[in-house]
mmCIF file of C-alpha atoms in Angstrom:
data_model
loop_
_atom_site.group_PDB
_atom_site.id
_atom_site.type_symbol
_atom_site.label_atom_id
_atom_site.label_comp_id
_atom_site.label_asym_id
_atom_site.label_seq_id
_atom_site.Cartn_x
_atom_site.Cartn_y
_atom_site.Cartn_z
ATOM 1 C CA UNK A 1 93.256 88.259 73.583
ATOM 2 C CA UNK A 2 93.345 91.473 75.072
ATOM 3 C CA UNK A 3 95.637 92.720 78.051
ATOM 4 C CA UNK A 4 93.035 95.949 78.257
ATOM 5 C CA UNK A 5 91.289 96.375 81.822
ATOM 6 C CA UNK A 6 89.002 98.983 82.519
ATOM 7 C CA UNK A 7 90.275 101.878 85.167
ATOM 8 C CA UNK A 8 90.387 100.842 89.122
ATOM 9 C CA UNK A 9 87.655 102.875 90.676
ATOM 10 C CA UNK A 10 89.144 105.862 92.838
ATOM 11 C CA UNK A 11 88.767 104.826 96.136
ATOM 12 C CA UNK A 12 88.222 107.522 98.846
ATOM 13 C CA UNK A 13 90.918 109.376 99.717
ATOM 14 C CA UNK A 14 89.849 109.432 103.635
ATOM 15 C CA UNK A 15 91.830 107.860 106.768
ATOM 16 C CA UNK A 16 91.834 108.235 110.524
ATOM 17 C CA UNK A 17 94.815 109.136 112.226
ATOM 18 C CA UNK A 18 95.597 106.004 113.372
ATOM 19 C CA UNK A 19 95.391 104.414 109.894
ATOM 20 C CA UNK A 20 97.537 107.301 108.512
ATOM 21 C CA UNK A 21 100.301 106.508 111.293
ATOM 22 C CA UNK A 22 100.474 102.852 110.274
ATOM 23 C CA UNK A 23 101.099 103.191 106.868
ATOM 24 C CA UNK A 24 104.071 105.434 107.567
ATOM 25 C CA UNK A 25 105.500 103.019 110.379
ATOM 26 C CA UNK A 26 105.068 100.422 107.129
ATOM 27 C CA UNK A 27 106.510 102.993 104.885
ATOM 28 C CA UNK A 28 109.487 103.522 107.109
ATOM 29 C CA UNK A 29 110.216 99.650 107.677
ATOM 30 C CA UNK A 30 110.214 99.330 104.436
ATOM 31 C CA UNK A 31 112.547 101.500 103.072
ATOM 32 C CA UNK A 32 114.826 101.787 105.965
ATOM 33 C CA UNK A 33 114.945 98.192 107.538
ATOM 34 C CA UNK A 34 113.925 95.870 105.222
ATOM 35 C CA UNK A 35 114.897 96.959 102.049
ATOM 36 C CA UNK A 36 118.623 97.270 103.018
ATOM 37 C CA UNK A 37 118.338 93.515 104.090
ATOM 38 C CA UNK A 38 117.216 92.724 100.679
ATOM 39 C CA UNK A 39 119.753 94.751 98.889
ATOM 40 C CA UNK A 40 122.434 92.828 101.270
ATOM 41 C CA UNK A 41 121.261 89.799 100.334
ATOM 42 C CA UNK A 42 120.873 90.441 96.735
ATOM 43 C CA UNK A 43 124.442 91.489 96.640
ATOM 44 C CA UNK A 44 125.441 88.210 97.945
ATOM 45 C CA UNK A 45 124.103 86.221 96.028
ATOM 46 C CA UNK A 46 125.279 88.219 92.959
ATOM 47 C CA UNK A 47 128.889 87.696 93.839
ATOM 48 C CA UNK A 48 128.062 83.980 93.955
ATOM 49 C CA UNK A 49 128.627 83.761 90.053
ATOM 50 C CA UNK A 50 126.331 82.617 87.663
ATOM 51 C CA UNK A 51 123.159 84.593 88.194
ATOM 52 C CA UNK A 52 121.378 82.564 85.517
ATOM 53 C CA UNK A 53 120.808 79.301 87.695
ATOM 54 C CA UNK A 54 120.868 81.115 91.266
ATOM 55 C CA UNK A 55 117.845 80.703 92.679
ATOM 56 C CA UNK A 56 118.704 82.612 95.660
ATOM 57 C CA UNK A 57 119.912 85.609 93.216
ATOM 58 C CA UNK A 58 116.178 85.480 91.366
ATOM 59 C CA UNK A 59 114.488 85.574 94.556
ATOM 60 C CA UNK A 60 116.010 88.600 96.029
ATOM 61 C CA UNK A 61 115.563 90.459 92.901
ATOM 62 C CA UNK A 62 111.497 89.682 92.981
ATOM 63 C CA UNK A 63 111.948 90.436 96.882
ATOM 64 C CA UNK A 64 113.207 93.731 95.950
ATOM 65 C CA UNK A 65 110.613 94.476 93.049
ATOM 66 C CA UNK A 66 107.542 93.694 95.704
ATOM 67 C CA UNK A 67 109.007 95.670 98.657
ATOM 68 C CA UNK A 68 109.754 98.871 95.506
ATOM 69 C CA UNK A 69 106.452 98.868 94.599
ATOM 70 C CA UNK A 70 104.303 98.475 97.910
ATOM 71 C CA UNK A 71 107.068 102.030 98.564
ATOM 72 C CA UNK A 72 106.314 103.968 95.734
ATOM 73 C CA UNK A 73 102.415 103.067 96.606
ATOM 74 C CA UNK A 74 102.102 103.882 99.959
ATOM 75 C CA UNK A 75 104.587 107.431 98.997
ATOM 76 C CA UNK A 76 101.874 108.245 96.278
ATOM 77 C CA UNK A 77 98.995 107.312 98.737
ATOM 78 C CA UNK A 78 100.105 109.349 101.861
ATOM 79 C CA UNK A 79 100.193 112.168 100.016
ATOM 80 C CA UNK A 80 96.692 112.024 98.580
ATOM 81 C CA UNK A 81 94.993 111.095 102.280
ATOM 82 C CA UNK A 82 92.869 113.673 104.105
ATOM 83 C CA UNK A 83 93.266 112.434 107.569
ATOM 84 C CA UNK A 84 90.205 112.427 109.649
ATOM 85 C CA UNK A 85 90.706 113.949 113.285
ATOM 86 C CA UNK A 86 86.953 115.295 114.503
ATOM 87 C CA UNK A 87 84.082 113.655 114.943
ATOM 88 C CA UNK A 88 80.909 115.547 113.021
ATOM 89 C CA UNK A 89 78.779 117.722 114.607
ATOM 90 C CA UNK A 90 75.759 115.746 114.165
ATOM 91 C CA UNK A 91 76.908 112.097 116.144
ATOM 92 C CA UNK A 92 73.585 110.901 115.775
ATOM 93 C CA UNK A 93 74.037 110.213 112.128
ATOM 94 C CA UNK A 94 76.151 107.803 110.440
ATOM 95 C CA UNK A 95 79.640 109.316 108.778
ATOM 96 C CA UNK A 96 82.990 108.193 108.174
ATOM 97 C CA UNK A 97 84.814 106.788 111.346
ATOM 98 C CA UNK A 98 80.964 106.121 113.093
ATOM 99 C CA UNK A 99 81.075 102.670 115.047
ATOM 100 C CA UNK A 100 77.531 101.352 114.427
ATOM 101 C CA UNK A 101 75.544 98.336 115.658
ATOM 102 C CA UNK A 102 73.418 96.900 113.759
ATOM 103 C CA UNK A 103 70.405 93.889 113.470
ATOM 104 C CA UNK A 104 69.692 91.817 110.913
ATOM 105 C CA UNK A 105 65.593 92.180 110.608
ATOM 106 C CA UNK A 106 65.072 88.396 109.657
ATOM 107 C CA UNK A 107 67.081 86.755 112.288
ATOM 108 C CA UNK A 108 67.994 89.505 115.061
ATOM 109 C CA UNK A 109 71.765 88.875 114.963
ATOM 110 C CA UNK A 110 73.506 91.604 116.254
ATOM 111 C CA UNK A 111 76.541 92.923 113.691
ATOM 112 C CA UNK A 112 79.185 95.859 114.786
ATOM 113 C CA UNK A 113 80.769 97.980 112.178
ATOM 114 C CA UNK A 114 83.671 100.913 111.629
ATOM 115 C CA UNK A 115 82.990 103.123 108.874
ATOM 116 C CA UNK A 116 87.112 103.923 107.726
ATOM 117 C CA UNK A 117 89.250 104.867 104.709
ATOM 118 C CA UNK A 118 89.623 102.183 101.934
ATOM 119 C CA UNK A 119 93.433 101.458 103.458
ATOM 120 C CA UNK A 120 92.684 100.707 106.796
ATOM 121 C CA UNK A 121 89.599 97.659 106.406
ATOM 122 C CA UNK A 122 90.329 94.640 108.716
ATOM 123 C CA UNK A 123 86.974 92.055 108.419
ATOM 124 C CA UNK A 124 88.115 90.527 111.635
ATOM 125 C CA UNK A 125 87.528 93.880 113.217
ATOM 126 C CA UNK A 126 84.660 94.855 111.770
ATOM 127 C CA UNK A 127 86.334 97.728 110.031
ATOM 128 C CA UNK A 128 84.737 98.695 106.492
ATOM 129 C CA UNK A 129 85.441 100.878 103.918
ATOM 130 C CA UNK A 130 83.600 103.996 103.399
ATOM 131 C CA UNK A 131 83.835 102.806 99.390
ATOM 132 C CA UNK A 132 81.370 99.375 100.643
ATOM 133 C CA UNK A 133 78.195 98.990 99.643
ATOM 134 C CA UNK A 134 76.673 98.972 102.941
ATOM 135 C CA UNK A 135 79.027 102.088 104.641
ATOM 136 C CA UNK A 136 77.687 103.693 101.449
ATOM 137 C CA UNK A 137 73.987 102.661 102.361
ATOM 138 C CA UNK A 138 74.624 103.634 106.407
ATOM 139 C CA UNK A 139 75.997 107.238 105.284
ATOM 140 C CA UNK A 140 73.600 110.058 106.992
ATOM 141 C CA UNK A 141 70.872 107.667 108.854
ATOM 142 C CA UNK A 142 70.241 107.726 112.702
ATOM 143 C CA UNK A 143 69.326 105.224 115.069
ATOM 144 C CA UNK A 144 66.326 103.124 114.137
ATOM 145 C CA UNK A 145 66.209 103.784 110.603
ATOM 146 C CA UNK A 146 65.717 100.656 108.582
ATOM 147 C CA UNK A 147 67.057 100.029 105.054
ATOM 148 C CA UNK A 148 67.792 96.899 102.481
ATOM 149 C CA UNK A 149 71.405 96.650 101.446
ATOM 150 C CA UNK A 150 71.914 94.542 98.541
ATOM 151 C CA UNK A 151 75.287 92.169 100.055
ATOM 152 C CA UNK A 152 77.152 89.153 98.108
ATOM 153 C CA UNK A 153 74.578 86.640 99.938
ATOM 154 C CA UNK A 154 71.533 88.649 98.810
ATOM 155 C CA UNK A 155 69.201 91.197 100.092
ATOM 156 C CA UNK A 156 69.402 92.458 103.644
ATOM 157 C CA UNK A 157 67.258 94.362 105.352
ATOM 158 C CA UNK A 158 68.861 96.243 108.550
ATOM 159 C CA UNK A 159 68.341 98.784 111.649
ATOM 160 C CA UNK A 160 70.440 100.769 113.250
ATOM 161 C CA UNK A 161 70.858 99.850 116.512
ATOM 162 C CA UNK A 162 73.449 102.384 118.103
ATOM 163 C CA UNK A 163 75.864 104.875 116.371
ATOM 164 C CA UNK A 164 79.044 105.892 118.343
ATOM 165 C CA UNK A 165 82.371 107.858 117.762
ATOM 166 C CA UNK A 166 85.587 107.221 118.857
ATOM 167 C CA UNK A 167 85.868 109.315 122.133
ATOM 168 C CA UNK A 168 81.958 108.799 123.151
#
């Protein structure tokens, strides 16, 4: 058996401010609050004795591992991100940060969406990423335009409702 997996796709290297701020507050936590907690607590439990059978020694270490690599991510990742400030200069259309309302043609429910960066998605808000099949599908149309979106639960056909900015 193989251990061989194809290449992640790139995901979009886009963010709004706000998203870009968060991940540095969680960069910063990280590495200056709750890493030295870990490396406290991993020292304790090494001067315990026997790290072989020391549970509390093992799960430090894999404490430490996690909170190392979810750092070196997010220090790789911030420096790739092109945060994005300004609204376009055609708000009628759909682009990345749009908030857009739209309805479902077959039963009229009403659905509200926020086009952001791949790091920043949050389905309870209603926050998708730019890199989803239906923010791809929403890029460049305008209020009542209607198009079919192919979605896990099947074809959808949608239209565009309202399209607003943050700031409108």
């Amino acid at each position: 058996m193989s251990r061989w997996r194809p290449p992640a796709e790139k995901s979009t290297a886009l963010i709004t401010r706000a998203g870009h701020s968060r991940l540095k507050a969680e960069l910063d936590e990280l590495w200056r609050v709750r890493r030295p907690e870990v490396v406290k607590a991993l020292a304790a439990a090494a001067a315990e004795g026997d790290r072989s059978e020391n549970a509390e020694y093992t799960y430090r270490k894999k404490q430490l591992g996690e909170i190392d690599r979810r750092v070196r991510y997010l220090s790789k990742r911030l420096e790739v991100l092109k945060v994005v400030e300004d609204a376009p200069a055609d708000r009628d259309a759909v682009y990345f940060g749009a908030q857009v309302e739209l309805e479902n043609i077959d039963n009229g429910e009403i659905a509200r969406y926020r086009i952001v960066g791949p790091d920043e998605t949050d389905a309870k808000l209603g926050w998708i990423s730019i890199d989803a099949p239906l923010a791809r599908v929403l890029l460049k149309k305008r209020v009542d335009d209607e198009f079919d979106v192919q979605l896990p639960a099947g074809k959808v056909q949608f239209a565009i409702i309202a399209v607003r900015y943050p700031g409108d």
